[in-house]
Short mmCIF file of C-alpha atoms and ligand atoms in Angstrom, two decimals:
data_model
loop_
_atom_site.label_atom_id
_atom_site.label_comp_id
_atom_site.label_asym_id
_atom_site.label_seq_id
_atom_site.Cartn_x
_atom_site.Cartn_y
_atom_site.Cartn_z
CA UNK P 1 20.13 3.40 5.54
CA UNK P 2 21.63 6.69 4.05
CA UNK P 3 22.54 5.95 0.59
CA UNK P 4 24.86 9.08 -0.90
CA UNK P 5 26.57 8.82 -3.62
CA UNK P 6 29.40 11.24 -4.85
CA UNK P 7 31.05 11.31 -8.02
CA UNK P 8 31.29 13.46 -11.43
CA UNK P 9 28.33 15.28 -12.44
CA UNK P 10 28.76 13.67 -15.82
CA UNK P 11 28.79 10.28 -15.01
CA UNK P 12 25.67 10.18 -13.59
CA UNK P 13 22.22 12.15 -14.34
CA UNK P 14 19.41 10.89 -12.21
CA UNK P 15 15.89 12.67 -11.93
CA UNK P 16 16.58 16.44 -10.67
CA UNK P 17 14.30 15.92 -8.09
CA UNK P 18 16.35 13.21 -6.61
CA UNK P 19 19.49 15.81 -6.72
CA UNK P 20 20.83 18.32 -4.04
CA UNK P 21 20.55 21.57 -5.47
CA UNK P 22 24.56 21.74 -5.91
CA UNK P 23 24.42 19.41 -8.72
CA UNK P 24 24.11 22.66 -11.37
CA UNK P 25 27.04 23.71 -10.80
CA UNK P 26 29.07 23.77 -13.87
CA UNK P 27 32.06 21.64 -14.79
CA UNK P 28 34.06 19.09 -12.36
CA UNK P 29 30.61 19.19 -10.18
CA UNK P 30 30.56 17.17 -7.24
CA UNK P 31 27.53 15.36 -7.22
CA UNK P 32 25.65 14.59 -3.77
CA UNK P 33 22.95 12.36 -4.40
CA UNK P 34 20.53 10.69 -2.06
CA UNK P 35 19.46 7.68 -4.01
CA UNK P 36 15.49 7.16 -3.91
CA UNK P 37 13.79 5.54 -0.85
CA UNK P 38 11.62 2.67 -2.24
CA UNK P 39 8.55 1.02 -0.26
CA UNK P 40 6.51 -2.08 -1.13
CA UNK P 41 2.68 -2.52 -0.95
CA UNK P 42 0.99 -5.76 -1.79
CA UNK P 43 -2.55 -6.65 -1.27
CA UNK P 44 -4.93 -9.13 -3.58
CA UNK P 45 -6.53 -6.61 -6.41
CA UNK P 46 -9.70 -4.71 -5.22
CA UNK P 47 -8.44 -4.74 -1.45
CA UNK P 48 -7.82 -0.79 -1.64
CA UNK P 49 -3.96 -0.33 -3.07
CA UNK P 50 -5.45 2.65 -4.96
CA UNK P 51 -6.96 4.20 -2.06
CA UNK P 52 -3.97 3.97 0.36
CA UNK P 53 -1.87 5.29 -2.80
CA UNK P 54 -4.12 8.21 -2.98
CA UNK P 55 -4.15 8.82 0.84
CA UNK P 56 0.05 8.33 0.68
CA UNK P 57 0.77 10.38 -2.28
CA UNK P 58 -1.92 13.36 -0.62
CA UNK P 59 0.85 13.64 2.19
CA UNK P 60 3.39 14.54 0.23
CA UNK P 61 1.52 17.26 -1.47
CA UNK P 62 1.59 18.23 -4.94
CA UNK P 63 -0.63 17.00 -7.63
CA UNK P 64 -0.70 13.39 -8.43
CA UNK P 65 -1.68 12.51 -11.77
CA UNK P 66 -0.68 9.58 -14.58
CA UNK P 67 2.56 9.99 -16.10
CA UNK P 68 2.31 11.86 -19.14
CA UNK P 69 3.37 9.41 -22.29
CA UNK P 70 -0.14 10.49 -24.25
CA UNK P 71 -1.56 6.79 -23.93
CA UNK P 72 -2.63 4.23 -21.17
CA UNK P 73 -0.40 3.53 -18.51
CA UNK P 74 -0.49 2.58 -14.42
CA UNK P 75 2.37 4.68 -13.76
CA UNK P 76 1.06 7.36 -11.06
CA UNK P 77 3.45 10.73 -10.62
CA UNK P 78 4.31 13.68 -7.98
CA UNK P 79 6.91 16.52 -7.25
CA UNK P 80 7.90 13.39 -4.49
CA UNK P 81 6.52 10.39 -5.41
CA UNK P 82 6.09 7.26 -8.49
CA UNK P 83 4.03 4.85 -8.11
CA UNK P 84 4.48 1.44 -10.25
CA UNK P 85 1.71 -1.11 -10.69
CA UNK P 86 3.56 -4.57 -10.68
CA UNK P 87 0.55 -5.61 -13.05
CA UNK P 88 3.21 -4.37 -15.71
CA UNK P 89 5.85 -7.25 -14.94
CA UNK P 90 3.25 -9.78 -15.53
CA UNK P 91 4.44 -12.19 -18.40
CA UNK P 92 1.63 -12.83 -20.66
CA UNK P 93 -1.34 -10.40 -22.22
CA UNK P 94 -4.96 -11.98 -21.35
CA UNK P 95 -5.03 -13.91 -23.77
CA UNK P 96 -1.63 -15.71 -23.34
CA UNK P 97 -2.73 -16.24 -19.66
CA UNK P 98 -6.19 -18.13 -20.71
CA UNK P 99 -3.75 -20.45 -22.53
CA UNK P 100 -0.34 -20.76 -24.16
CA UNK P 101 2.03 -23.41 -24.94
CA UNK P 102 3.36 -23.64 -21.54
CA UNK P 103 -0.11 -23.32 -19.81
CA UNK P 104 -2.62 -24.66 -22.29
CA UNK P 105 -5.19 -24.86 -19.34
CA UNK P 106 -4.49 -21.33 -18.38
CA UNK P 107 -2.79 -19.51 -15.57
CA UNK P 108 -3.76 -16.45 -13.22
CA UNK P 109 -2.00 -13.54 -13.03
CA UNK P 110 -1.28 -14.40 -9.42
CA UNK P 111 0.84 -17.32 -10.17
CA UNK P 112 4.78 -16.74 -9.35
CA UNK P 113 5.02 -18.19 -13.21
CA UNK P 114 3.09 -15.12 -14.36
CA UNK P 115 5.70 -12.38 -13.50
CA UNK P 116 8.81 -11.37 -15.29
CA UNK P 117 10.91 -11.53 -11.80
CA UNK P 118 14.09 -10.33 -13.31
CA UNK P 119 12.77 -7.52 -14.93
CA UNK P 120 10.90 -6.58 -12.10
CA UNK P 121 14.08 -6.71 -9.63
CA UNK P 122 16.43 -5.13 -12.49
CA UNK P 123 13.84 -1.74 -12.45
CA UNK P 124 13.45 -2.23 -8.83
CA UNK P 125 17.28 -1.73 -8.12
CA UNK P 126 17.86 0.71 -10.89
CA UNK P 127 15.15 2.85 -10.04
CA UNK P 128 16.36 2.84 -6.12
CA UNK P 129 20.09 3.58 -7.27
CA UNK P 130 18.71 7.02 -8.79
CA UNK P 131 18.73 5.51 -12.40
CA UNK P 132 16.14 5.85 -15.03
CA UNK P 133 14.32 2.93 -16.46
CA UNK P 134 12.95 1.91 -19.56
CA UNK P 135 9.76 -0.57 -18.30
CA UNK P 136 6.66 -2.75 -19.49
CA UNK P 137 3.42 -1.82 -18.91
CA UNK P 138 0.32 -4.00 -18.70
CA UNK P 139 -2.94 -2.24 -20.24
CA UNK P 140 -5.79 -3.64 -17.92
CA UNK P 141 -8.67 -2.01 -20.60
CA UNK P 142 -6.94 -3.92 -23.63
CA UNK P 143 -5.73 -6.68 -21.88
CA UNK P 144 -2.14 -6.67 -23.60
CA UNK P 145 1.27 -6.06 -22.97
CA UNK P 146 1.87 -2.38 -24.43
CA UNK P 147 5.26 -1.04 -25.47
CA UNK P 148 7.69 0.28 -22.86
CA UNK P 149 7.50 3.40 -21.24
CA UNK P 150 10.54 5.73 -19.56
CA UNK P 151 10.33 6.30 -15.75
CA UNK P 152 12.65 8.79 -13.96
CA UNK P 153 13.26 8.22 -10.49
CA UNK P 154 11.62 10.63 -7.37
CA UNK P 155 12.60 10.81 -4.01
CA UNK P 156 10.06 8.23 -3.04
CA UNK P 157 9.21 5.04 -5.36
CA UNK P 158 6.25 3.24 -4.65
CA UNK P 159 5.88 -0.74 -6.18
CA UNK P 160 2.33 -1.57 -5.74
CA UNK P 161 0.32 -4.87 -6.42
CA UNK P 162 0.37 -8.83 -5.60
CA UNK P 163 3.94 -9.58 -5.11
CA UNK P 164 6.00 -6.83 -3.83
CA UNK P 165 8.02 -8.92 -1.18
CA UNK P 166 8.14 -12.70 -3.72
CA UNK P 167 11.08 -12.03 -4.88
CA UNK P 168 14.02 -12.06 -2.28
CA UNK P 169 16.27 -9.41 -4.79
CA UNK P 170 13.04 -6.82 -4.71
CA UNK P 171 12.16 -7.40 -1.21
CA UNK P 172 15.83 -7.07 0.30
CA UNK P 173 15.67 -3.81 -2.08
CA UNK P 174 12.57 -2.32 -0.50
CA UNK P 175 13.39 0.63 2.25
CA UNK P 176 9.59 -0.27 4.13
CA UNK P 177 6.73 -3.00 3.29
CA UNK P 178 3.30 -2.91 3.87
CA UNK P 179 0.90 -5.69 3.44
CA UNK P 180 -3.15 -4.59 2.91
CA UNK P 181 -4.50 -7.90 4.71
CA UNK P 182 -8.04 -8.16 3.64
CA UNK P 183 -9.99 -11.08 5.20
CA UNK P 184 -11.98 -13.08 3.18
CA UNK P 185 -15.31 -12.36 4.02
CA UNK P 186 -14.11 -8.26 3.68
CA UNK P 187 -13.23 -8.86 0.57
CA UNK P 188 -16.29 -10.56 -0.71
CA UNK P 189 -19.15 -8.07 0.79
CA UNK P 190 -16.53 -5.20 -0.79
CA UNK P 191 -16.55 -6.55 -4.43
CA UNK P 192 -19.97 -7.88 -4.21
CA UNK P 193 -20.88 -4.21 -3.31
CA UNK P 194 -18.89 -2.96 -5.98
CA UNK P 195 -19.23 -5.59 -9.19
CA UNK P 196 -22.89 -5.89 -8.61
CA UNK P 197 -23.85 -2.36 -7.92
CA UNK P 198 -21.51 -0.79 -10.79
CA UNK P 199 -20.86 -3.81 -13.46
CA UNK P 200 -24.44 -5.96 -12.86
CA UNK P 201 -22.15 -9.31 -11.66
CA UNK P 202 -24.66 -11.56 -9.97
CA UNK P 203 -23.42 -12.83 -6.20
CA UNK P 204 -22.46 -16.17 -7.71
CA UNK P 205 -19.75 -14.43 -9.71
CA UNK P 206 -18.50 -12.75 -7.19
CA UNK P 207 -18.01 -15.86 -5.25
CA UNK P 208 -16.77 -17.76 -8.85
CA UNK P 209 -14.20 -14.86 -9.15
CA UNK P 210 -13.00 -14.87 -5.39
CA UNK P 211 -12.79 -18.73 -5.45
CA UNK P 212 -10.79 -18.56 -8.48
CA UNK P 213 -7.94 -16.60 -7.56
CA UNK P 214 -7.75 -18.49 -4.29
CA UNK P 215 -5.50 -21.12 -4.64
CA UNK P 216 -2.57 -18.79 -6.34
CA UNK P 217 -3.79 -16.36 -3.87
CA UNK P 218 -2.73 -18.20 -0.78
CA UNK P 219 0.33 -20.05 -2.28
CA UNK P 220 1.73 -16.85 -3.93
CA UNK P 221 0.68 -13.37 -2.03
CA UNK P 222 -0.55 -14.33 1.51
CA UNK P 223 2.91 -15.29 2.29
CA UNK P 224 4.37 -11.67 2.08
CA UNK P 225 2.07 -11.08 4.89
CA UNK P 226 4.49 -12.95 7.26
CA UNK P 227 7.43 -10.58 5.66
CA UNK P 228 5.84 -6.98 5.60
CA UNK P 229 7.11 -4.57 8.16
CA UNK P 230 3.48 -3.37 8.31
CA UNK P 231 0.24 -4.87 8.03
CA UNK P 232 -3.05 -3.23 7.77
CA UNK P 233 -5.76 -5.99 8.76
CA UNK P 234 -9.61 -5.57 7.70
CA UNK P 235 -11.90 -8.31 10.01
CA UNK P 236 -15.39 -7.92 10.18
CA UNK P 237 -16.29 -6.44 13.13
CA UNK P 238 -16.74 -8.00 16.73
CA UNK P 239 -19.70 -4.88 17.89
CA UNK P 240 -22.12 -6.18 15.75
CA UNK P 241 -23.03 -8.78 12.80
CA UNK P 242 -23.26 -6.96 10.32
CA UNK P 243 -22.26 -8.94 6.49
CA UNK P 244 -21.89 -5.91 4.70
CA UNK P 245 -18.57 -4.88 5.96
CA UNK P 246 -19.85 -1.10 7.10
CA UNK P 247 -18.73 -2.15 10.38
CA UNK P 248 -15.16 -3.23 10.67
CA UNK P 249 -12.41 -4.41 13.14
CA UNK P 250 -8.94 -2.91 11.91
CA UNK P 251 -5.81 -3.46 12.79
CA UNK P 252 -2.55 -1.87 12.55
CA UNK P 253 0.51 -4.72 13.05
CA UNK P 254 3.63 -2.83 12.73
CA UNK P 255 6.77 -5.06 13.53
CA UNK P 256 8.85 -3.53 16.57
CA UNK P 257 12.64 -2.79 16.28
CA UNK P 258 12.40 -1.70 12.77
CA UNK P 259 15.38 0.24 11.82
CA UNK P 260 13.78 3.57 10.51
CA UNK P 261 10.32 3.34 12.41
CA UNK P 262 8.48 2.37 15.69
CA UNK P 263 5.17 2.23 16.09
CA UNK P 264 2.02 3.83 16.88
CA UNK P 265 0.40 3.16 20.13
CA UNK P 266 -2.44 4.24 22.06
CA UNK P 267 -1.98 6.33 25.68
CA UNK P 268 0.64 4.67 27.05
CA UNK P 269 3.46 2.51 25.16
CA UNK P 270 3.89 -1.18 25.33
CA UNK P 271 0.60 -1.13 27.78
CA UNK P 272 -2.75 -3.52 27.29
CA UNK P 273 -5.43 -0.46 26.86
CA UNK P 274 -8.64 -0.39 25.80
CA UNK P 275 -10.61 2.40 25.19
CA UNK P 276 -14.34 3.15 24.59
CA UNK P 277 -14.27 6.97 23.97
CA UNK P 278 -16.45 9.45 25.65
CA UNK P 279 -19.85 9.85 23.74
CA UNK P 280 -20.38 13.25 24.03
CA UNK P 281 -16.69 13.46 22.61
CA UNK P 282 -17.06 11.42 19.48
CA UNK P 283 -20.02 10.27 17.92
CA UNK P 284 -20.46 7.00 16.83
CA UNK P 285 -22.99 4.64 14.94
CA UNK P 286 -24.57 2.07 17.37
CA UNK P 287 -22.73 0.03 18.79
CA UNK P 288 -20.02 2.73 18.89
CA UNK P 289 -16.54 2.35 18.87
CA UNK P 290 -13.71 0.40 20.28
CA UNK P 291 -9.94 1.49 20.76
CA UNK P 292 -7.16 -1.49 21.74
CA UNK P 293 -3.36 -1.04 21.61
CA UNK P 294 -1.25 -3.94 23.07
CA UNK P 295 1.57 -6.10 22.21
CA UNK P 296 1.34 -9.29 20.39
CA UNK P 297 3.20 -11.81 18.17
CA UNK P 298 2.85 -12.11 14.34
CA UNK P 299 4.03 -15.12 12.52
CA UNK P 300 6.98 -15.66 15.71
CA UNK P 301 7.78 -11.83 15.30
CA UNK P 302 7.18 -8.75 17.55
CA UNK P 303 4.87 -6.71 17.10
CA UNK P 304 2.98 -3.29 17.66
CA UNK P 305 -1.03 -3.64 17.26
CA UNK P 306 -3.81 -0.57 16.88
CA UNK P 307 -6.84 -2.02 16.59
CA UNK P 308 -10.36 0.04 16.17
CA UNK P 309 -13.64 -1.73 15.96
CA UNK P 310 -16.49 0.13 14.84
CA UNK P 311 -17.19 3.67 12.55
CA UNK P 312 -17.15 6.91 13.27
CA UNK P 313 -19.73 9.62 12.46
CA UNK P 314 -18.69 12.77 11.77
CA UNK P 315 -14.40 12.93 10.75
CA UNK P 316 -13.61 16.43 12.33
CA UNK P 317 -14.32 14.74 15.66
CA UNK P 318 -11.29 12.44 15.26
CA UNK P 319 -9.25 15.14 16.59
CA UNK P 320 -10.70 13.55 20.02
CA UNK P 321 -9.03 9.83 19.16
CA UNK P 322 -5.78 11.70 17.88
CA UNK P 323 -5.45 13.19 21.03
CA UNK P 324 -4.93 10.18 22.70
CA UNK P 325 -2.67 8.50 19.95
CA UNK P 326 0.98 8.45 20.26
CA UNK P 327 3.63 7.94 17.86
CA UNK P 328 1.35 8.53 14.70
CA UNK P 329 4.57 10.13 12.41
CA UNK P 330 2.60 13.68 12.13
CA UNK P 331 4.31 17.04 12.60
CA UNK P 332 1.87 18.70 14.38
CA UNK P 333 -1.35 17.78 16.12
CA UNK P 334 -4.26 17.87 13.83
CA UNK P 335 -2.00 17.14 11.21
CA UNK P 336 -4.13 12.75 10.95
CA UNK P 337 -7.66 14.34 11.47
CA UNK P 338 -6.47 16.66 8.70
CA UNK P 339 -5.54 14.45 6.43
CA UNK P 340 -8.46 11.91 7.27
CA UNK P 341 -10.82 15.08 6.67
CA UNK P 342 -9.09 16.08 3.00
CA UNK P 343 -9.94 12.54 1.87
CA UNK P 344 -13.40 12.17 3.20
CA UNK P 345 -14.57 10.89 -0.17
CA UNK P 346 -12.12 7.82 -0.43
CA UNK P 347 -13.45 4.11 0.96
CA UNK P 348 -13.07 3.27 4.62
CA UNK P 349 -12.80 7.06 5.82
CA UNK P 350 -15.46 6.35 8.68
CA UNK P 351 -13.86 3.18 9.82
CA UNK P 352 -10.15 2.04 11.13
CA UNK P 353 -9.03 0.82 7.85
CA UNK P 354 -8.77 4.89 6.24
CA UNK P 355 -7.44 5.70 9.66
CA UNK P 356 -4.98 2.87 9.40
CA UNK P 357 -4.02 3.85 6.34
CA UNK P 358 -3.29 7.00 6.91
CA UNK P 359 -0.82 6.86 10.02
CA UNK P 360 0.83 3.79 7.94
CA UNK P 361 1.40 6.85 5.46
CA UNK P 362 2.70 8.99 7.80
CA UNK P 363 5.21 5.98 8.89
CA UNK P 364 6.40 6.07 5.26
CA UNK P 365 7.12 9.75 4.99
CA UNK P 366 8.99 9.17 8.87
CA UNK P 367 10.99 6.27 7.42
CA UNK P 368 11.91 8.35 4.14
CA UNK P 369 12.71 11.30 6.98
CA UNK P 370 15.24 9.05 8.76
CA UNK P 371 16.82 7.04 5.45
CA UNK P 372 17.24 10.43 3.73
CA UNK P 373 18.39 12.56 6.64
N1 LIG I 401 -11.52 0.83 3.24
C1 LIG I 401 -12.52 0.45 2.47
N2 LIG I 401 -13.77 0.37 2.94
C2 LIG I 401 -14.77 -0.05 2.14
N3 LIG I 401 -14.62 -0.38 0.84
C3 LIG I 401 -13.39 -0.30 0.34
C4 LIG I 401 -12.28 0.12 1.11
N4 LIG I 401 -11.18 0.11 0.33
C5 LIG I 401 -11.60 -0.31 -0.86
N5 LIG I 401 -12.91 -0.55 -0.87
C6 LIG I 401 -13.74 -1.05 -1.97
O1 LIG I 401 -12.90 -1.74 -2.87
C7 LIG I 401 -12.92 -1.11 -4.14
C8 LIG I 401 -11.50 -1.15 -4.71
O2 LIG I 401 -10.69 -0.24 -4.03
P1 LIG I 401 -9.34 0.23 -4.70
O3 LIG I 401 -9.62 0.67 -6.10
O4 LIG I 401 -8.68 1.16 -3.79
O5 LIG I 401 -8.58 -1.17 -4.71
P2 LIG I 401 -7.41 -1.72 -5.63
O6 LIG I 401 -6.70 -2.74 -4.81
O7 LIG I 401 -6.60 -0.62 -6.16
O8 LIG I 401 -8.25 -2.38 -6.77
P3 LIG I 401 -7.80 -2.89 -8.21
O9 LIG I 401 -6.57 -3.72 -8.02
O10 LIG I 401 -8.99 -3.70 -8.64
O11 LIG I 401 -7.60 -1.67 -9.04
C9 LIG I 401 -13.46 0.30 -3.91
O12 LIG I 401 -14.15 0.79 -5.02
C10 LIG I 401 -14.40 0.06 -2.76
O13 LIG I 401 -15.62 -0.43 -3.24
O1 LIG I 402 -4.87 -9.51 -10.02
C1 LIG I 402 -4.79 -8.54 -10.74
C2 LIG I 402 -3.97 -7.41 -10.29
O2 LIG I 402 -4.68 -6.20 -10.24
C3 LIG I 402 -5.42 -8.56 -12.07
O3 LIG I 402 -6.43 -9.51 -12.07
C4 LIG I 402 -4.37 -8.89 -13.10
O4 LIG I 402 -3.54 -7.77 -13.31
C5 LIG I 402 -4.99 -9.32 -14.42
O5 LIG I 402 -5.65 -8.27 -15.00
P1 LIG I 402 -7.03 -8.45 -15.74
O6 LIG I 402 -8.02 -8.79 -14.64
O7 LIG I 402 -7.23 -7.10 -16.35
O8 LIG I 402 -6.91 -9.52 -16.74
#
């Protein structure tokens, strides 16, 4: 969808970056505007929103760093890109969620009761029609609801967090959706490793945690999964048993006849293929590595699916696999292993899910390519 919008310099100033050049031109300026492309990511918290958003936001180059408003905020900035934690939208501090006079037994934060909906969908829309907003902002050290801050618009807007595509206003809004689909026992053996290792939880509050969360969980966020135009799944993997989660079955879902992208596929598209790559070509842990692209329904819709099973050991090599993927959204070859190289550091580089994550990022810049062309 190409969104322009022409009209008198003065009655409109978005964010320059949004802004054809042309716009400072003085007096009776026409303006030529392409409004903001805005995407959607939801996934449960800890499920690796801040990794994809560093692996999206390191594609569009430039430095990405917290918006500058000299206190605590989620808001994450670019030359391209925001990124808005929908944490801020939710309707009570901490406190107010352990109990207040409409919930005296308390409430989780992933309850559709928790979220200031028409706030969120007012800044949603704004922010996509090139305006500035004035928005909350939730402090996850304090625990409260801090005063507003400003946010100018950028050529990309990001909404991050549980409940991206809840709200039929915000998810008719959004330009592209993703959906980080972490199964449950992924999820566990990745906060266990985490809250035990680095804040001395004990595996029974892991599990107390998890449990918690679960009901609003699935009545409230697993839903979107049925909506998003792309999912990245996280299974345990079918090589090897392995409870940890270092070995893991990915997939890629991406819904087909989307109107700004098609998806990624493996050799040859629309075929069954599996792959087991060379070993002398790519070196693997035992049991190696597993490649699958085929066709496949999700939730009575269409779709696309990448899968990899297995990790990889040294990240150069994936030039090998990139070879022999098609339809990935780079602009040149080299340009995934390149990418999946520069952010070595970041969880899941060895395994499908960074990989995933990565060509999902390239699919955003393509579908910002085609809205904004
Ligand atoms: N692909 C992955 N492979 C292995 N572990 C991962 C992966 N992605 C995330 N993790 C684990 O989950 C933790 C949380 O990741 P990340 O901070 O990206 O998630 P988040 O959804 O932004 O979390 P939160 O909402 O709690 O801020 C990481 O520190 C890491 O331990
Ligand atoms: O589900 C979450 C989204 O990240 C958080 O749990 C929610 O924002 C509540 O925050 P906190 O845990 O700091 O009280």
């Amino acid at each position: 969808m190409l969104s322009l919008s022409v009209g008198l310099s003065v009655a409109f100033s978005p964010a320059p970056s949004v802004v054809s050049q042309s716009r400072v031109a003085p007096r009776a300026t026409v303006v030529e505007m392409v409004n903001p492309v805005v995407v959607g990511v939801a996934a449960d918290s800890g499920c690796g929103k801040s990794t994809f958003m560093r692996r999206l936001t390191s594609i569009f180059g430039g430095e990405c760093k917290l918006l500058d408003i000299g206190r605590e905020t989620n808001t994450l900035v670019s030359d391209m890109t925001t990124v808005i934690c929908l944490d801020d939208y939710h309707k009570w501090d901490r406190t107010g969620r352990k109990s207040n006079p409409e919930w005296p037994n308390g409430i989780t934060a992933l309850h559709e009761a928790c979220q200031d909906w028409d706030k969120m969908a007012a800044d949603v829309l704004d922010l996509k029609a090139g305006k500035s907003v004035s928005k909350p902002i939730y402090n996850h050290i304090t625990g409260e609801l801090d005063p507003y801050e400003d946010v100018d618009p950028t050529p990309i807007v990001i909404f991050e967090g549980l409940h991206p595509m809840y709200d039929e206003r915000v998810n008719k809004a959004l330009d592209l959706t993703v959906y980080l689909d972490i199964t449950d026992e992924v999820k566990f053996a990745w906060k266990a490793q985490r809250d035990i290792a680095e804040r001395g939880a004990t595996m029974e509050e892991v599990q107390k945690a998890i449990d918690g969360r679960k009901p609003d969980f699935a009545a409230y966020v697993e839903p979107q999964k049925a909506k998003a135009d792309i999912v990245v799944q996280v299974l345990f993997s079918d090589l090897i048993d392995d409870p940890t989660g270092k070995f893991l079955k990915v997939r890629l879902i991406t819904k087909n006849n989307l109107k700004h992208i098609s998806p990624a596929y493996l050799m040859d598209e629309g075929a069954s293929i599996t792959w087991k790559p060379n070993p002398n070509k790519l070196t693997t842990s035992a049991p190696g590595v597993l490649f699958k692209s085929y066709q496949d329904e999700w939730f009575g819709q269409s779709v696309s699916v990448l899968e990899m099973d297995g990790k990889i050991d040294s990240l150069e090599e994936l030039i090998y696999v990139e070879s022999q993927l098609c339809n990935t959204g780079t602009k040149y070859y080299g340009e995934l292993t390149e990418q999946m190289v520069n952010n070595k550091a970041s969880p899941g580089s060895e395994n499908g899910s960074g990989l995933f994550q990565t060509i999902c990022a390239f699919k955003i810049r393509e579908a910002f390519e085609a809205i904004t062309a």
